[in-house]
Coordinates of C-alpha atoms and ligand atoms in Angstrom, one line a residue:
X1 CA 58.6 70.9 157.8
X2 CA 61.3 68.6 156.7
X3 CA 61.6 67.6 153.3
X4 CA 62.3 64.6 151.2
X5 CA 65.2 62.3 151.8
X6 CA 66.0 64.8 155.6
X7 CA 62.3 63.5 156.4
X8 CA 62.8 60.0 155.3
X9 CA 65.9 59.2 156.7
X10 CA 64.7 61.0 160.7
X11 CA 62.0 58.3 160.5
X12 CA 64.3 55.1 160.0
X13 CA 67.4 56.5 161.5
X14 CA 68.0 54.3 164.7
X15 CA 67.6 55.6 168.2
X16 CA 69.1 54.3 170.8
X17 CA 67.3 55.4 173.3
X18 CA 63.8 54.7 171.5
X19 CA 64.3 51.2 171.6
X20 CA 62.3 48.6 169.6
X21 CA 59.8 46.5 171.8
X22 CA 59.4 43.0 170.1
X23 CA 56.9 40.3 171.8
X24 CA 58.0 36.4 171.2
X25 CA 61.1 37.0 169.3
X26 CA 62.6 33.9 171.4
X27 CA 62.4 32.2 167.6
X28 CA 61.4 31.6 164.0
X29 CA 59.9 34.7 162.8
X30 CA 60.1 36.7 165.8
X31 CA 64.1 36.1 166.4
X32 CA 64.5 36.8 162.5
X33 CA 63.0 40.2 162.8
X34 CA 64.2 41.2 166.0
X35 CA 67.9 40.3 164.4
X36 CA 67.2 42.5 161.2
X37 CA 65.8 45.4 163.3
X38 CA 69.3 45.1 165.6
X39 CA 71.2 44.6 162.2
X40 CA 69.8 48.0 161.1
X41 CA 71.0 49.2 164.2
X42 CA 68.4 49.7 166.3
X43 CA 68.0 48.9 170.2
X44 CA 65.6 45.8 170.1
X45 CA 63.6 44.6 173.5
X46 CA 63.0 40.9 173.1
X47 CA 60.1 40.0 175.4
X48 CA 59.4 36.4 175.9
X49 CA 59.0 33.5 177.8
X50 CA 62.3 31.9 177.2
X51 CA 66.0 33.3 176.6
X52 CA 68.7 32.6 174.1
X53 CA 71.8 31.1 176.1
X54 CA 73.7 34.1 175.1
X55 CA 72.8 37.3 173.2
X56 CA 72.4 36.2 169.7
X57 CA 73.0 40.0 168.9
X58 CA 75.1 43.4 170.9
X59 CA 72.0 45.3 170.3
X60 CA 69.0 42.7 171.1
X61 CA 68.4 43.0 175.0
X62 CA 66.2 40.0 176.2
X63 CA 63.6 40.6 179.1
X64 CA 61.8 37.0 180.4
X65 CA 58.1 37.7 180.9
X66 CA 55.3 35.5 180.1
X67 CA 53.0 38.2 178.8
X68 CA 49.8 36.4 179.8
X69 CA 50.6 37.3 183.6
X70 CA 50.0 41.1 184.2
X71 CA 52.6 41.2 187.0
X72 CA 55.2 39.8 184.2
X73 CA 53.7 42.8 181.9
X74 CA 54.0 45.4 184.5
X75 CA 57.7 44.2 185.1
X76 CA 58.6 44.6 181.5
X77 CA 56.9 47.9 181.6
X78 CA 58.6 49.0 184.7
X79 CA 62.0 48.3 183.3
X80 CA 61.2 49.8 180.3
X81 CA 60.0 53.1 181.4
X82 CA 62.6 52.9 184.1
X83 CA 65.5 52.7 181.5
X84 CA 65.1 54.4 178.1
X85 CA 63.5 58.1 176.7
X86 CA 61.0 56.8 175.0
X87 CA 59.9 53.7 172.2
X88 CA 60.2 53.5 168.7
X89 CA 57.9 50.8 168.0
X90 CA 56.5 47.9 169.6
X91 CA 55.7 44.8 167.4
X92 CA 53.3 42.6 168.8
X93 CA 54.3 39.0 167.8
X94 CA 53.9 36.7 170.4
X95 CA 51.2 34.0 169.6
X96 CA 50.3 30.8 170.6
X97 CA 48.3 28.7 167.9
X98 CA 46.5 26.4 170.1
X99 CA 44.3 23.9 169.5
X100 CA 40.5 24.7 170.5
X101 CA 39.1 24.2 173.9
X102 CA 38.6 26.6 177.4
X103 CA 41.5 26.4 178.5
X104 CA 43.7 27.3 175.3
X105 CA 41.2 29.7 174.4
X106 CA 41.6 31.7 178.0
X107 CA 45.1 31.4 177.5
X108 CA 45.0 32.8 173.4
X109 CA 42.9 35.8 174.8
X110 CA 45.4 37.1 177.5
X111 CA 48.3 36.6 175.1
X112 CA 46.9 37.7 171.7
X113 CA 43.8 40.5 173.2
X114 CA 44.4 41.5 177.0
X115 CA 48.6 41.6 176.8
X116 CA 48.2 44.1 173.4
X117 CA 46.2 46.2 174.7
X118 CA 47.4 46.2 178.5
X119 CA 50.9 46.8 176.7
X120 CA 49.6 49.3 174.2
X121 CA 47.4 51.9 176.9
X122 CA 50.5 51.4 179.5
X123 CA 53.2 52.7 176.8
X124 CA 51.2 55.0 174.6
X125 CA 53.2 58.0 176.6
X126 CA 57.0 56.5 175.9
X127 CA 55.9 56.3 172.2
X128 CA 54.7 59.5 171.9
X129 CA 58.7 60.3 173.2
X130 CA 60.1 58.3 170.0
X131 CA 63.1 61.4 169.8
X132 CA 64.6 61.5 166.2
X133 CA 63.0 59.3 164.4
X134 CA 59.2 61.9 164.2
X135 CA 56.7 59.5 164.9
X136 CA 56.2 55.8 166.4
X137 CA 54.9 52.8 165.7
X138 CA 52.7 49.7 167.1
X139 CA 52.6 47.0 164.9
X140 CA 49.8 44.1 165.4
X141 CA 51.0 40.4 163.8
X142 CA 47.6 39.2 163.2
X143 CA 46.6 36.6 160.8
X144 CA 44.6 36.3 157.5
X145 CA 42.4 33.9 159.3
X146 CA 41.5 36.5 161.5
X147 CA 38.9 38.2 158.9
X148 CA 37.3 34.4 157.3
X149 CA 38.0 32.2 160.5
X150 CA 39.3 28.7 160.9
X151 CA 36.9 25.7 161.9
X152 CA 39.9 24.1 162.6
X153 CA 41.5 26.6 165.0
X154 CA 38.1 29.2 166.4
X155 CA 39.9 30.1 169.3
X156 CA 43.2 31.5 168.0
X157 CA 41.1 33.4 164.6
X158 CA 39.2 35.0 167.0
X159 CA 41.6 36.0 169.3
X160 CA 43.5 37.3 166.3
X161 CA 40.5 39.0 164.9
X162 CA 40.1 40.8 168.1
X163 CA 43.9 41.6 167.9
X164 CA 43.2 43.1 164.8
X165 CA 39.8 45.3 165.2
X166 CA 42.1 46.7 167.8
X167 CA 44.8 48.5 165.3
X168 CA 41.8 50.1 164.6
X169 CA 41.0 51.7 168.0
X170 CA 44.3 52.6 168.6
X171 CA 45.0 53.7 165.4
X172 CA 42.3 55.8 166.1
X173 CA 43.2 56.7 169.7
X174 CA 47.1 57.4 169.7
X175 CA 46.7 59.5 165.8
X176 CA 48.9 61.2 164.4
X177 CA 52.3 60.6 166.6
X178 CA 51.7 57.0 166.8
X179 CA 51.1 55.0 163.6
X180 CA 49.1 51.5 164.2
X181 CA 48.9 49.1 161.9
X182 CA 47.9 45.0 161.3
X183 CA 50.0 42.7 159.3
X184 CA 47.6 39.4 158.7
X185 CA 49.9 36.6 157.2
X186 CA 49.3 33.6 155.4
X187 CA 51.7 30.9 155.9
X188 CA 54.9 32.0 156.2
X189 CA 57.1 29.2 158.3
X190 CA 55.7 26.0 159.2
X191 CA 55.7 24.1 162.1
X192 CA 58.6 21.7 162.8
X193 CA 57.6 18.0 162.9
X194 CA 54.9 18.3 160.2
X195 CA 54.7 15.0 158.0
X196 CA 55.4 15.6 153.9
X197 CA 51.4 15.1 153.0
X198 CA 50.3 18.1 155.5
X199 CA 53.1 20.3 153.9
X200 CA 52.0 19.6 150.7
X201 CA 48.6 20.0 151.8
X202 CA 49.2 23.5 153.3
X203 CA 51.1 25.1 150.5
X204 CA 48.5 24.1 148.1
X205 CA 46.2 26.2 149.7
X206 CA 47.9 29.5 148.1
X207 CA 48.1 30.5 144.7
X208 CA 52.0 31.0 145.1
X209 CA 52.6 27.3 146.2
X210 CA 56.2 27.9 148.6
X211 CA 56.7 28.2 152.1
X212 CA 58.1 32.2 151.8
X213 CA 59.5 32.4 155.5
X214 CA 60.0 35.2 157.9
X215 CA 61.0 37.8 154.8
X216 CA 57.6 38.4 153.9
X217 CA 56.7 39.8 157.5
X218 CA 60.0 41.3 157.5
X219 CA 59.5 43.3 154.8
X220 CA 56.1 44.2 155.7
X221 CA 57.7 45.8 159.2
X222 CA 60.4 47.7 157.4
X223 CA 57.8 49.6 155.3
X224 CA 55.4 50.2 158.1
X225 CA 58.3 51.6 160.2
X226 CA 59.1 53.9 157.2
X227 CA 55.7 54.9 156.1
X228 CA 54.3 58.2 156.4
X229 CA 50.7 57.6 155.6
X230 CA 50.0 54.4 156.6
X231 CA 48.0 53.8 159.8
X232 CA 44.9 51.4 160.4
X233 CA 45.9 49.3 157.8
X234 CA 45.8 45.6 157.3
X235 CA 48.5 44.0 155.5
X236 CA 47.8 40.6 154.0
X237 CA 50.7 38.8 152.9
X238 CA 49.2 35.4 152.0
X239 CA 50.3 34.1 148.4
X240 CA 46.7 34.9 147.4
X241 CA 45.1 32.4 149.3
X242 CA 41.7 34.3 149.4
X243 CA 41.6 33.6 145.7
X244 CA 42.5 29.3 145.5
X245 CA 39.6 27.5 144.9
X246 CA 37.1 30.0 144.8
X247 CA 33.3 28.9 143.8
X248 CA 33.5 30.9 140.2
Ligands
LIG301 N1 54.3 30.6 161.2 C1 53.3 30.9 160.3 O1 53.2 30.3 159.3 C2 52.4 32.0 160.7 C3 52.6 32.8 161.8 N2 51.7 33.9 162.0 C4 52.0 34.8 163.1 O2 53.3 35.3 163.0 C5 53.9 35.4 164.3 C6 55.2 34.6 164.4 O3 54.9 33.3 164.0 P1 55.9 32.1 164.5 O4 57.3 32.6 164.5 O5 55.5 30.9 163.7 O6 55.4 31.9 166.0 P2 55.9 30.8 167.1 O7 54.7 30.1 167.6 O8 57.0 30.0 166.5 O9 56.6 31.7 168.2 C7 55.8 32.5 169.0 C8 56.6 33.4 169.9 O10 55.8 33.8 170.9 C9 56.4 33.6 172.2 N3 55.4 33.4 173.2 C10 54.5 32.3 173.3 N4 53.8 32.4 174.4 C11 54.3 33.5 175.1 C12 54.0 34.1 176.4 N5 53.1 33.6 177.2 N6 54.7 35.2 176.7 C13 55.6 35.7 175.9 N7 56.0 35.2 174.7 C14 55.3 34.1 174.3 C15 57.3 32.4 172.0 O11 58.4 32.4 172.9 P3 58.4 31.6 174.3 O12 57.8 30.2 174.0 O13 59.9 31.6 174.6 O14 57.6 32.4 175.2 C16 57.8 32.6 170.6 O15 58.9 33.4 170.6 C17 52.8 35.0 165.3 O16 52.1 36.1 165.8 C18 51.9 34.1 164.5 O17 50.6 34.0 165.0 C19 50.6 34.1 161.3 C20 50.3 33.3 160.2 C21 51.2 32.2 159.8
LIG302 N1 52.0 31.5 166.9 C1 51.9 30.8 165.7 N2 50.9 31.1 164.9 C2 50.7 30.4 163.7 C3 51.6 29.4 163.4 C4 52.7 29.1 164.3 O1 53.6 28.2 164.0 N3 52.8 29.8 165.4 N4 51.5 28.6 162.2 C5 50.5 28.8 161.4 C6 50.4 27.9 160.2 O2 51.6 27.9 159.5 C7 49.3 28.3 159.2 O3 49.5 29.6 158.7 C8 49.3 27.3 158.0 O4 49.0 26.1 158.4 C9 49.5 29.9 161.7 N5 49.7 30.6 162.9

């Protein structure tokens, strides 16, 4: 049984050949955490539609798949399994916040419901092989819509809420070597080209009125990946915005 700091430091101690999968880490939040993980020096899988023109990191390797196609998932899972021991953790983070309609909504499912869980039953062996570090980790990025809704975006809450009532089955299902857990942001970066009155409108909607950024999710991964009791959890990391405006 290891003990204190021996235990602590097997579970964050990089392994090479346990590499990191991170979905949509092409930019913004994804690209800040994948860069932090590789900082930390761990192997990081970026897996996303586009690539940075060159490596924006020695240790981030960038696979092109468009995770809504299963023959683009089954290539990134070929590769992987093809080419490391096993996985330390795979960080689901690639999202598309679509307007509503069909076609969007199709497309939300298969990237946010079906590529999770495709990814998730294909690689549950690898992880189970996470070497040093003792145990591994799936992380979901859900979204603190996901538990009240959004009349303003259905489609992508309830894509996200299925994304996260499925940390719980796995949770559940790949117990105790595999830890699964849901982090449900609030805002954390907004999106480029807004105008000043829906920023303004937007940050209002929190008690801690600031646009925090990726650090917030960041942080959130980092103690996940070190925890030792933490599995089917949600994380909300929202500024308290379950608490503005209540009817008290
Ligand atoms: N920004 C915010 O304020 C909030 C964000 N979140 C969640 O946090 C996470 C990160 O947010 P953010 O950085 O803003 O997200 P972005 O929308 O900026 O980026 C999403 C990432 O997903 C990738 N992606 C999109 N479609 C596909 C696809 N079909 N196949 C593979 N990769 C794809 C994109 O890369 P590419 O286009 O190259 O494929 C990109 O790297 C997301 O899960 C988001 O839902 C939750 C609440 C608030
Ligand atoms: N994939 C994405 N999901 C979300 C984004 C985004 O840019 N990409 N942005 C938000 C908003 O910032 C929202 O939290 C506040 O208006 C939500 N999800």
């Amino acid at each position: 049984m290891l003990g204190g700091n021996e235990r602590t430091d097997k579970l964050t101690a990089p392994n090479m050949n346990s590499p990191i999968l991170v979905t949509g880490a092409s930019q913004r939040v994804g690209l800040a955490l994948a860069l932090e993980l590789a900082q930390a020096g761990h192997t990081v899988i970026s897996a996303s539609r586009s690539l940075q023109p060159q490596s924006v990191h020695p240790n981030i390797v960038q696979f092109q798949a468009d995770l809504c196609l299963a023959a683009d998932r089954q290539a990134l899972i070929d590769y992987l399994q093809g080419n490391y021991d096993g996985l330390r953790a795979i960080i689901h983070n690639a999202s598309l916040w679509l307007d509503d309609g069909l076609a969007n909504l199709d497309t939300m499912f298969r990237l946010h419901v079906e590529a999770p869980y495709h990814l998730n039953l294909a690689l549950g062996e690898m992880l189970g092989k996470a070497g040093s570090a003792g145990k591994a980790d799936i992380i979901h990025i859900c979204d603190e819509t996901s538990s009240r809704g959004s009349k303003s975006h259905i489609g992508y809450a309830a894509t996200k809420a299925a994304l996260q009532n499925m940390v719980l089955s796995f949770a559940e299902k790949y117990a105790p070597q595999v830890h699964v857990n849901g982090i449900l942001p609030g805002l954390l970066i907004l999106k480029e080209g807004g105008d000043e009155a829906y920023r303004q409108q937007t940050l209002k909607k929190a008690l801690l009125e600031f646009e925090p950024g990726a650090g917030p999710l960041i942080e959130t991964v980092k103690y996940l990946l070190e925890s030792q009791y933490s599995t089917g959890s949600q994380v909300v990391i929202n500024g308290g915005r379950h608490l503005k405006n209540r009817m008290t």
